[in-house]
CSV table of C-alpha atoms and ligand atoms in Angstrom, one decimal:
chain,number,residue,atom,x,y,z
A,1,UNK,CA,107.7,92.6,82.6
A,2,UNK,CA,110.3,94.6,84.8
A,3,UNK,CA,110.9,97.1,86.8
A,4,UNK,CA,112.8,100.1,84.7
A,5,UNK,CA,115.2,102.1,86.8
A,6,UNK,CA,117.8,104.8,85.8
A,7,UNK,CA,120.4,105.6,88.0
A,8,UNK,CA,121.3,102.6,89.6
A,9,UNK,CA,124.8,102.8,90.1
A,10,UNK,CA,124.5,105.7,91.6
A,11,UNK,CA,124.3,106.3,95.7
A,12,UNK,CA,120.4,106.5,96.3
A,13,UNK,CA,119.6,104.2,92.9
A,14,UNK,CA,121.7,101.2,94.1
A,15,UNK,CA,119.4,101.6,97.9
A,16,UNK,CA,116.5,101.7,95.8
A,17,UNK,CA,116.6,98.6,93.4
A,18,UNK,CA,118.3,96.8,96.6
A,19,UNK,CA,115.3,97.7,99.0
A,20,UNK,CA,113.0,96.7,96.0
A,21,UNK,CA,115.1,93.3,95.0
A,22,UNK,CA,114.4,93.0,98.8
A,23,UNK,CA,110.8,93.7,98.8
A,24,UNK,CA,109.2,92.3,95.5
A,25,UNK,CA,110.0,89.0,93.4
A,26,UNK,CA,110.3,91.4,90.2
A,27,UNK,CA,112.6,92.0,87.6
A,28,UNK,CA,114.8,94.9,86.7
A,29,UNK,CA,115.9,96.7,84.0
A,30,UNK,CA,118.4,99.1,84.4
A,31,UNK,CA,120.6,101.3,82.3
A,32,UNK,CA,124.3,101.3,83.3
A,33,UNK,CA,126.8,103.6,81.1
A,34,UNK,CA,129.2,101.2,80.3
A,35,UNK,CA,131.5,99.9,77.4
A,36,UNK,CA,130.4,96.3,77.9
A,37,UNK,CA,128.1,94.0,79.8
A,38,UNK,CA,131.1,92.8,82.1
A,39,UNK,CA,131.5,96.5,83.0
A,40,UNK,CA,128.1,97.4,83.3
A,41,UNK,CA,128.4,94.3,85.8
A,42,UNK,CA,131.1,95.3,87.6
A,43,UNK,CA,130.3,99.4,87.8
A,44,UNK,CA,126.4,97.7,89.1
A,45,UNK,CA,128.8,95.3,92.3
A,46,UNK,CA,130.5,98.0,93.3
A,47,UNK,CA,127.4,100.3,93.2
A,48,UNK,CA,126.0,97.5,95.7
A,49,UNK,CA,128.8,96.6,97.5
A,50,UNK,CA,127.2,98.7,100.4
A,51,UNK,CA,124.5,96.1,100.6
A,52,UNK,CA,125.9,92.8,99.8
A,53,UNK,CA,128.2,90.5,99.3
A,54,UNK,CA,129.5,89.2,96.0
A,55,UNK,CA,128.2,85.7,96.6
A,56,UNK,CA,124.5,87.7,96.7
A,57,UNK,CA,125.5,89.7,94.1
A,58,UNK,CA,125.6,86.9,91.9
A,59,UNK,CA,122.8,85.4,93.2
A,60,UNK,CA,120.6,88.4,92.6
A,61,UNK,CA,122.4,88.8,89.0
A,62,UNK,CA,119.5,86.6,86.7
A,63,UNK,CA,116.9,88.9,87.9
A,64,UNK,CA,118.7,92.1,86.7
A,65,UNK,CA,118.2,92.9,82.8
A,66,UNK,CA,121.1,95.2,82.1
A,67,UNK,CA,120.8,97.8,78.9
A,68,UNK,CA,123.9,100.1,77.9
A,69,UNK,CA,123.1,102.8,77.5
A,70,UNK,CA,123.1,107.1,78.5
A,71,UNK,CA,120.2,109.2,79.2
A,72,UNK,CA,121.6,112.0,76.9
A,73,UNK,CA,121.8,109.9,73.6
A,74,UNK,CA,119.4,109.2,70.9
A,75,UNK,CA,116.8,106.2,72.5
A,76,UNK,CA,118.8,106.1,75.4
A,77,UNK,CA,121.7,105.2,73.9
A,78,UNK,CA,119.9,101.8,72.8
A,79,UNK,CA,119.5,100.1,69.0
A,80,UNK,CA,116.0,100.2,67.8
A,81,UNK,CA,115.5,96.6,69.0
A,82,UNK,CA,117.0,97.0,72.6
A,83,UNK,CA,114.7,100.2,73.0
A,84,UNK,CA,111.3,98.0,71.6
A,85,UNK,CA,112.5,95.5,73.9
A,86,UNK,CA,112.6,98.2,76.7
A,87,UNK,CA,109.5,99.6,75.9
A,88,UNK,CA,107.7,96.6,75.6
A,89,UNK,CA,108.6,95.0,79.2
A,90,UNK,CA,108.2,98.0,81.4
A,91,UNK,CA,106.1,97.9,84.1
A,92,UNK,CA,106.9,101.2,85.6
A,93,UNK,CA,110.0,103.4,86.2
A,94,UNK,CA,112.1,104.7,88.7
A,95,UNK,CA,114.0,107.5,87.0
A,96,UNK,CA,117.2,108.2,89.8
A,97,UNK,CA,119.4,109.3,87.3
A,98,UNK,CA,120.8,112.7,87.5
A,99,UNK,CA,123.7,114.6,87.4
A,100,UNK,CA,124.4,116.5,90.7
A,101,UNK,CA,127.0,118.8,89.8
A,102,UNK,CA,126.3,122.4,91.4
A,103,UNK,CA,128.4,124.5,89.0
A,104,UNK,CA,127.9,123.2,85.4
A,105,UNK,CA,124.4,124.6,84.1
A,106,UNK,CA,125.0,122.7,80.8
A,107,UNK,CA,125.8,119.5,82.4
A,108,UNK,CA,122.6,120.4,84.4
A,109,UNK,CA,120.3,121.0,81.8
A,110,UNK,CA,122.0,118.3,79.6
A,111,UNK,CA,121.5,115.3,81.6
A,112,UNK,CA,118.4,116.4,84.3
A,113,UNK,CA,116.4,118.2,81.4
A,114,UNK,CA,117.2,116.4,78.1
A,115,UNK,CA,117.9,113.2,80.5
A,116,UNK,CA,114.6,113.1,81.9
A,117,UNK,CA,112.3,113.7,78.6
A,118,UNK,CA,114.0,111.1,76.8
A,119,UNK,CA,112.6,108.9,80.0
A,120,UNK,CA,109.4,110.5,79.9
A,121,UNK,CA,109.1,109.6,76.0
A,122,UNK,CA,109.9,105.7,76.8
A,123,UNK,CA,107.1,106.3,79.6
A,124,UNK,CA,104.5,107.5,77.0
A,125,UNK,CA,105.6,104.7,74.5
A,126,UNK,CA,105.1,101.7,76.8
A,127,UNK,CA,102.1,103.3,78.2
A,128,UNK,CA,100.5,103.8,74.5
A,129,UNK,CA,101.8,100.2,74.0
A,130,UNK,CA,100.6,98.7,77.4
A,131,UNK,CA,99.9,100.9,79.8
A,132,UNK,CA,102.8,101.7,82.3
A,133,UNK,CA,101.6,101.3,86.4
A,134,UNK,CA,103.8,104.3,87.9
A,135,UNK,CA,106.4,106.9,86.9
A,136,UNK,CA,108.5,107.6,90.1
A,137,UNK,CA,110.9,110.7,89.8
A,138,UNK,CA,113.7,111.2,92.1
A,139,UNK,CA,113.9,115.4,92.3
A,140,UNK,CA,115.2,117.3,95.6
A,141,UNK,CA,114.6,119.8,98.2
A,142,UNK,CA,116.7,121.8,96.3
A,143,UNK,CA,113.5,123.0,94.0
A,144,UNK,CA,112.5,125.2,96.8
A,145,UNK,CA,115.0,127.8,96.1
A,146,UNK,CA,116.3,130.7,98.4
A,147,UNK,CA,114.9,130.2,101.8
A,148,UNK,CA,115.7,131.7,105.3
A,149,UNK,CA,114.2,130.5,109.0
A,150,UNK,CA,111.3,128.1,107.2
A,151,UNK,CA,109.3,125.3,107.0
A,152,UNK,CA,108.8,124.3,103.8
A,153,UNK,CA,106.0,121.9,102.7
A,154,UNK,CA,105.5,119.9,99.2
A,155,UNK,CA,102.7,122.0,98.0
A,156,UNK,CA,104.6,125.5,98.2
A,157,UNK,CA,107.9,124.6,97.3
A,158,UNK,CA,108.0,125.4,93.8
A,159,UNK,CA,107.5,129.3,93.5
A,160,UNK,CA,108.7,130.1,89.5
A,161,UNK,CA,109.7,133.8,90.5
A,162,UNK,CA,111.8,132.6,93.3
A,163,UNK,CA,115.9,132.4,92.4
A,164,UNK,CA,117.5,128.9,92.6
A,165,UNK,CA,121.3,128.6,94.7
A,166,UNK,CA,122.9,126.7,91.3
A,167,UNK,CA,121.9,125.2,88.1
A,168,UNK,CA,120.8,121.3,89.9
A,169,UNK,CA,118.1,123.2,92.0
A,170,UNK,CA,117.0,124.8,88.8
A,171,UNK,CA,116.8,121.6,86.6
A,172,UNK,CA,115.3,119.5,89.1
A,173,UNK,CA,112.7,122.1,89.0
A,174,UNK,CA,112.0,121.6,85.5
A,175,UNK,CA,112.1,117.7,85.7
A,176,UNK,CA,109.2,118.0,87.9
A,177,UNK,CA,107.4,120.5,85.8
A,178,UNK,CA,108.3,118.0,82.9
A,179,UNK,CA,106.8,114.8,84.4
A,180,UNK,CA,103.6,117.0,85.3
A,181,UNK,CA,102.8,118.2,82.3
A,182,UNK,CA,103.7,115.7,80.1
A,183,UNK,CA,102.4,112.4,82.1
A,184,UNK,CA,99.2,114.0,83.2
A,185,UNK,CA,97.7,110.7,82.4
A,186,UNK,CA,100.0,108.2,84.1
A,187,UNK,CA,100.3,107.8,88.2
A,188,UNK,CA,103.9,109.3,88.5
A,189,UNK,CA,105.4,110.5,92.4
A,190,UNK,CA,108.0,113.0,92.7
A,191,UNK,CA,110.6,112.4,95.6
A,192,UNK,CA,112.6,115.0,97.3
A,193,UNK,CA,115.1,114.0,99.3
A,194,UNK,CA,116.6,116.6,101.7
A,195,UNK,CA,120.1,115.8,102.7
A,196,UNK,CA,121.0,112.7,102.5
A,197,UNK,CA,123.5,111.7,105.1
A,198,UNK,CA,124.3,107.8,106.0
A,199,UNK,CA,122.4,104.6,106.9
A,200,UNK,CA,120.8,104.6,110.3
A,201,UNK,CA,121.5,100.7,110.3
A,202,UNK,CA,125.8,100.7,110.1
A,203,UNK,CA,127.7,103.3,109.6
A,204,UNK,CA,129.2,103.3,106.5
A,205,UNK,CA,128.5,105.1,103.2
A,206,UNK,CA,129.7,105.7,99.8
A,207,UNK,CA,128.8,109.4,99.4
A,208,UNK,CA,131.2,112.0,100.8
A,209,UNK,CA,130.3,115.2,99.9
A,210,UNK,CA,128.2,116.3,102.6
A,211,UNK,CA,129.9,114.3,105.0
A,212,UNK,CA,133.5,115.8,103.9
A,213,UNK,CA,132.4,118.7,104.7
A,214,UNK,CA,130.5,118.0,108.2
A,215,UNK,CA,133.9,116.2,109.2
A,216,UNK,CA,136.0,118.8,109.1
A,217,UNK,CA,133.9,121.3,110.5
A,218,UNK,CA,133.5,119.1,113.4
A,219,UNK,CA,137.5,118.2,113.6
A,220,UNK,CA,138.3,121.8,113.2
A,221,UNK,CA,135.6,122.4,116.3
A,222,UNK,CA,135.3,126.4,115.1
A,223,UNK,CA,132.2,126.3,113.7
A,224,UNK,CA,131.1,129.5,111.5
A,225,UNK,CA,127.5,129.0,112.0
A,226,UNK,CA,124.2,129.7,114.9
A,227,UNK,CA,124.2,127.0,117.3
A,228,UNK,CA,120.8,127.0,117.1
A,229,UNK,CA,120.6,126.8,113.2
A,230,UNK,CA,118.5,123.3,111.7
A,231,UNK,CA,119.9,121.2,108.9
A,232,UNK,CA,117.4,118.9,107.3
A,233,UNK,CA,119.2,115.2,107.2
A,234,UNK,CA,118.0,111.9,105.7
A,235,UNK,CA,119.4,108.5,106.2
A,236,UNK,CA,120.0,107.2,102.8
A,237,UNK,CA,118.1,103.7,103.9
A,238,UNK,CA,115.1,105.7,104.8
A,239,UNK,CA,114.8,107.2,101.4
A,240,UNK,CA,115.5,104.3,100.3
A,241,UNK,CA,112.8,102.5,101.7
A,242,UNK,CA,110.2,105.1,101.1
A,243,UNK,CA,110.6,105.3,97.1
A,244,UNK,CA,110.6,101.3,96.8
A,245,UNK,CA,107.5,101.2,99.7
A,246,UNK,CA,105.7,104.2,97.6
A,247,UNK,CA,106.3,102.5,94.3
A,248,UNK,CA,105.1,99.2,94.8
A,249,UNK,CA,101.3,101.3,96.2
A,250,UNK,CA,98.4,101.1,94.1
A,251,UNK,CA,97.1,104.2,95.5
A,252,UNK,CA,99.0,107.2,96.9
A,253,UNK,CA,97.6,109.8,99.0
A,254,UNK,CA,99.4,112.3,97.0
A,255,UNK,CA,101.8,112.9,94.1
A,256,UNK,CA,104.7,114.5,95.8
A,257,UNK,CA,106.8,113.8,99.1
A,258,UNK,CA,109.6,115.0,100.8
A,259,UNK,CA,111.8,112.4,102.4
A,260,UNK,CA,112.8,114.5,104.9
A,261,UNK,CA,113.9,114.7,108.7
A,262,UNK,CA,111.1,118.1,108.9
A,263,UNK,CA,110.2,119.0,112.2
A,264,UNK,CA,112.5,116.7,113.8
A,265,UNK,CA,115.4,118.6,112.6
A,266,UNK,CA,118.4,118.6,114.6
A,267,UNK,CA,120.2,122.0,115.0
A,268,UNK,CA,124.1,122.4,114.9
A,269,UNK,CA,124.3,122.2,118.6
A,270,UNK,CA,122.3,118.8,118.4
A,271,UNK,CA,124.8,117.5,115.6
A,272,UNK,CA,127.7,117.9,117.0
A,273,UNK,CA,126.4,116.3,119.7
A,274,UNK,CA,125.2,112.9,118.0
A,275,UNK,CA,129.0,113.2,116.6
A,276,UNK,CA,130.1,112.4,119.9
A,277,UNK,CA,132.1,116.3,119.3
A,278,UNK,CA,132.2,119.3,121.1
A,279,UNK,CA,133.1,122.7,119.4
A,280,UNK,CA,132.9,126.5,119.7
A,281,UNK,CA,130.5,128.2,117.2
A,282,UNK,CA,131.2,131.5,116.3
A,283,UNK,CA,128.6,132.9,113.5
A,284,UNK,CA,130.8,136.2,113.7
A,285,UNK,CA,133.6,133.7,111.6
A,286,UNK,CA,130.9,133.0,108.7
A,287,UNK,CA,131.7,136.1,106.6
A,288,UNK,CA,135.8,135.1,106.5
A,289,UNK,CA,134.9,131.7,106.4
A,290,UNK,CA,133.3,131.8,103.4
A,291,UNK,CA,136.1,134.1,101.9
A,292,UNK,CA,138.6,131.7,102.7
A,293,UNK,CA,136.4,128.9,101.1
A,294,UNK,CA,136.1,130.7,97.8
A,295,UNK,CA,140.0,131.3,97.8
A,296,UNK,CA,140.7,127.9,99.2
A,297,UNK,CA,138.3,126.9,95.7
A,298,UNK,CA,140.3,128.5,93.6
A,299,UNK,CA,143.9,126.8,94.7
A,300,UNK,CA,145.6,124.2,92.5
A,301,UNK,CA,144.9,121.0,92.7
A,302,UNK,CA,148.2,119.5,94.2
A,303,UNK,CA,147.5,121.4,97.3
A,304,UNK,CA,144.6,119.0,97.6
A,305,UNK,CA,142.0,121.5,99.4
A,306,UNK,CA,140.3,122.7,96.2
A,307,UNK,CA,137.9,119.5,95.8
A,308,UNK,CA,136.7,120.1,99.8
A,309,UNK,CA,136.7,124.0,99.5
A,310,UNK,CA,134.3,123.8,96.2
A,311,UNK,CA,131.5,121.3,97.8
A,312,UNK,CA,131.7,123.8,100.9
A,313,UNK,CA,131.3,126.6,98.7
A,314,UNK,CA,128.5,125.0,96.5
A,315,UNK,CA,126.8,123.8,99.9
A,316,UNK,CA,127.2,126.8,102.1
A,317,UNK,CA,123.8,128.5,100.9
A,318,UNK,CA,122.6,125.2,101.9
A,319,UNK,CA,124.2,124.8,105.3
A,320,UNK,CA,123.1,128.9,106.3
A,321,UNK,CA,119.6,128.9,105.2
A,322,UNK,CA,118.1,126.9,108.5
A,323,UNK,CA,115.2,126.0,106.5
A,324,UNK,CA,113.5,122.5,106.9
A,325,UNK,CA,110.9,120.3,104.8
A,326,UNK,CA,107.7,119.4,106.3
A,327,UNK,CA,107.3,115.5,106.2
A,328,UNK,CA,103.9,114.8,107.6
A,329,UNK,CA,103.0,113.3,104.3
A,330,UNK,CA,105.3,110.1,103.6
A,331,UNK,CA,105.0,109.8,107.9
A,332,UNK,CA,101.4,109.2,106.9
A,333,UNK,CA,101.8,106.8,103.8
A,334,UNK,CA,104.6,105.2,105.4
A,335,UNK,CA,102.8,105.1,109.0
A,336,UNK,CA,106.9,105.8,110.1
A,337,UNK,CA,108.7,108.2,111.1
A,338,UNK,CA,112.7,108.6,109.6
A,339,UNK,CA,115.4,107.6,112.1
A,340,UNK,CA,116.7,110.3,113.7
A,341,UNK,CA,120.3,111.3,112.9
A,342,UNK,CA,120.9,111.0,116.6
A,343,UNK,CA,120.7,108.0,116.9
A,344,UNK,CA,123.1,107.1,114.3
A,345,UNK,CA,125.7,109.9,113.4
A,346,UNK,CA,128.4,109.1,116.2
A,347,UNK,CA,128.5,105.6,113.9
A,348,UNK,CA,128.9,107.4,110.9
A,349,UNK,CA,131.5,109.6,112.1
A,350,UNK,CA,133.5,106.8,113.1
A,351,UNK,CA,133.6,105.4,109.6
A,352,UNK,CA,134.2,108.9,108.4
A,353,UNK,CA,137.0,109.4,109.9
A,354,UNK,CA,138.7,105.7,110.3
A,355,UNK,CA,138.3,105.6,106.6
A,356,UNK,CA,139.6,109.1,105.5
A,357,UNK,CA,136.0,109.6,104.0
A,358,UNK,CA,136.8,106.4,101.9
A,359,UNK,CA,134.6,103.5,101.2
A,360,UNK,CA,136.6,100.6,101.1
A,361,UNK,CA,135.6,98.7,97.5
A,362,UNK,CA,136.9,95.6,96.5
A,363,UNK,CA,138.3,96.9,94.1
A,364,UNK,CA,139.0,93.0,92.0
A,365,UNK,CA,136.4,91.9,89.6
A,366,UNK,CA,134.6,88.9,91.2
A,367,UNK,CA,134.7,85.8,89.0
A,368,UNK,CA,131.1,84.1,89.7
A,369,UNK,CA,129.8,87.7,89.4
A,370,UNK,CA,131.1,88.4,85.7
A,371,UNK,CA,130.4,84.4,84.9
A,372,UNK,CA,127.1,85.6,85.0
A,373,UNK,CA,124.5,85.9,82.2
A,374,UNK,CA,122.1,88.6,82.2
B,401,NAP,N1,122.2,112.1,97.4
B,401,NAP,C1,121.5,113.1,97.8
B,401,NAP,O1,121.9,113.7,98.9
B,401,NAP,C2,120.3,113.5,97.1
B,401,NAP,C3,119.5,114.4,97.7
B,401,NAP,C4,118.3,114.9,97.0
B,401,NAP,C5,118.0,114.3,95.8
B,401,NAP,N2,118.8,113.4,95.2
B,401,NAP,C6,118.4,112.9,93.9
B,401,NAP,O2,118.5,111.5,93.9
B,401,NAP,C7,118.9,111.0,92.6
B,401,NAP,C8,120.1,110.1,92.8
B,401,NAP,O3,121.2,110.8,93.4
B,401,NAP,P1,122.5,110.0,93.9
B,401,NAP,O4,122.9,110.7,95.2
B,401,NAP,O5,122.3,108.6,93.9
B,401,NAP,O6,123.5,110.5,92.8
B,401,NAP,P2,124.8,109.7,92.2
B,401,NAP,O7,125.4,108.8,93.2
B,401,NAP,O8,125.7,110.8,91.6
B,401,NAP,O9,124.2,108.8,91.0
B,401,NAP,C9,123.8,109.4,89.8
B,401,NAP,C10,123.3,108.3,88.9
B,401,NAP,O10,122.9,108.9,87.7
B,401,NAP,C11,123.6,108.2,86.6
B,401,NAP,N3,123.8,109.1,85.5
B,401,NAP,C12,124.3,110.3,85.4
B,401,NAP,N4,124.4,110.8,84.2
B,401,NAP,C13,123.8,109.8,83.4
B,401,NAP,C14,123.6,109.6,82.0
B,401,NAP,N5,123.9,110.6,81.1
B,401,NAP,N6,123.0,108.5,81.6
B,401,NAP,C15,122.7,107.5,82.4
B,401,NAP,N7,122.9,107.6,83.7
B,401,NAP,C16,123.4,108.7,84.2
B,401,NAP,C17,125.0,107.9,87.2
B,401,NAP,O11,125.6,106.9,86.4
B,401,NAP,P3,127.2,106.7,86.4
B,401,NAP,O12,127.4,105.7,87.6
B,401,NAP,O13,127.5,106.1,85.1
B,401,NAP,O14,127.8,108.0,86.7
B,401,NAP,C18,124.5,107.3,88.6
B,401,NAP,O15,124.0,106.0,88.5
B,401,NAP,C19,119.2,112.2,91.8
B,401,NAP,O16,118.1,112.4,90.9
B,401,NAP,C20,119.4,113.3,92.8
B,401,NAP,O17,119.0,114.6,92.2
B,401,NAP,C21,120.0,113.0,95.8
């Protein structure tokens, strides 16, 4: 039996299964979109390459079942026999994959929405066949919605009448309504990360849109927002930790978490700080700075500001709306609190900018690693 997991080569995915490799002496299964099993391999090191070396890698290799497949195609993109094979050895799944483009509402609803029931159907099959132990969704804080000046807590976050900021908030919405309503019956936890912003441990990471845009506010040291303003942050380790912790339970106190700094929310002021920066913020710039983003959005793409400009632009309601997420309820099932970001940002800064927001992959396929079997 194994461990099912979408998602993996993705950011928070390749924490979780490594945090759970970590952990536990069980297997995996993981769909990779791929056009063979040496790139499925290779797509899966450089996913991991965060956490370990290639000599691990390889080590770690026999207890990773690889299927090729895509969430938005027909049985997962599986033959009939992969997808009885699938069904028949999971154990319980860890559905991380998602797509987390702002803008594209088909995209949205085509891989979150379609994406996620053809999941839930292998769920209901392997539980008719054998039962399944736990169905662990990866959604967002993003299902809250419009907010201002709040704290938000698990059990009031979803309000149906309340407008979502882009089409992601508004499918991870219905993933969550999905799994609810059609798993009543199995034990399933829904995550929500809130921002999720390096690794309190080193400081390195491999997902640059947030941080893109917190580097060059910071370097440009005008900053168009209230001093005094909180932004919600999560170390990717953290969240990491908590879904693979949370998974492995037999009991959990409840069937939703945020994975969020809450509370202990650091303002602007407080983040610029633990950047090791000092700035001048002016909220009276936020009206023309937002103006210039959506111009700066629209600009071709040799000028090379259009990529940065359209995450500010799709972030902005995100970075303005000084709401944070209550998270007394993983501190509890955790009995830990997440690292603060002040304790680690300066770190990540460093990388940030030493590395032009880079992650530096080794970039050549590793012999022993593609030697492998699976
Ligand atoms: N990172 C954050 O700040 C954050 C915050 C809150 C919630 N979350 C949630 O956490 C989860 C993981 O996010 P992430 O940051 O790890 O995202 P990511 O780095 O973009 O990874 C997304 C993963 O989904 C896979 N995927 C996308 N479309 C697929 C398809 N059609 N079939 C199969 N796999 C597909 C990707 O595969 P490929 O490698 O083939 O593209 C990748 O493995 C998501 O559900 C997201 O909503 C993330």
């Amino acid at each position: 039996m194994a461990i099912f997991v979408t998602g993996a080569t993705g950011y928070l995915g390749a924490y979780i299964v490594y945090e759970l490799l970590a952990q536990t002496e069980e297997r995996f299964a993981l769909l990779v979109r791929a056009n063979s099993l040496d790139q499925a391999k290779a797509r899966l090191w450089k996913a991991f390459q965060l956490h370990m070396d290639a000599d691990e890698f390889s080590q770690l290799l026999p207890r990773l079942d690889l299927y090729i497949g895509d969430i938005t195609a027909p049985n997962l993109g599986l033959t009939n026999r992969d997808w009885t094979c699938l069904r028949d050895s999971t154990e319980s799944i860890i559905h991380a994959a998602a797509i987390l483009n702002r803008k594209s509402h088909q995209a949205c609803v085509n891989v979150n929405v379609r994406g996620t029931l053809a999941v839930i159907q292998l769920a209901r099959a392997a539980n008719t066949h054998h039962g399944l132990r736990r169905f662990s969704l990866l959604s967002s804080v993003a299902v809250a919605g419009h907010r201002q000046d709040e704290i938000v807590t698990e059990a009031e976050a979803i309000q149906w009448d309340r407008p979502d900021y882009d089409p992601y908030g508004a499918t991870k919405k219905l993933t969550e309504y999905l799994v609810q309503t059609l798993l009543p019956d199995i034990s399933y936890t829904i995550f929500r990360p809130s921002t999720v912003l390096g690794d309190s441990r080193f400081g390195k990471t491999t997902q640059f849109d947030t941080a893109r845009a917190l580097v060059l506010l910071a370097q440009t040291g005008i900053i168009p927002l209230q001093p005094h303003w909180r932004m919600d942050i999560v170390s990717a380790d953290f969240v990491g930790r908590a879904i693979a912790t949370l998974h492995q339970k037999s009991q959990l106190a409840h069937t939703i978490y945020h994975l969020s700094a809450g509370e202990q929310s650091l303002t602007y002021r407080e983040i610029l700080t633990s950047l090791g920066r000092a700035g001048l913020f002016s909220p009276i710039l936020q009206p023309p700075f937002e103006w210039l983003v959506q111009r700066l959005a629209t600009t071709p793409r040799s000028w090379k500001i259009s990529r940065l400009a359209t995450s500010l632009k799709v972030f902005m309601p995100y970075l303005t709306f000084n709401t944070v997420f209550d998270n007394q309820r993983i501190i509890q099932e955790l009995g830990d609190s997440p690292p603060s970001f002040r304790a680690y940002g300066a770190n990540l800064y460093r990388f940030l900018v030493e590395h032009h927001c880079q992650f530096p992959y080794q970039l050549t396929p590793v012999p022993s690693v593609l030697a492998s079997g699976v």
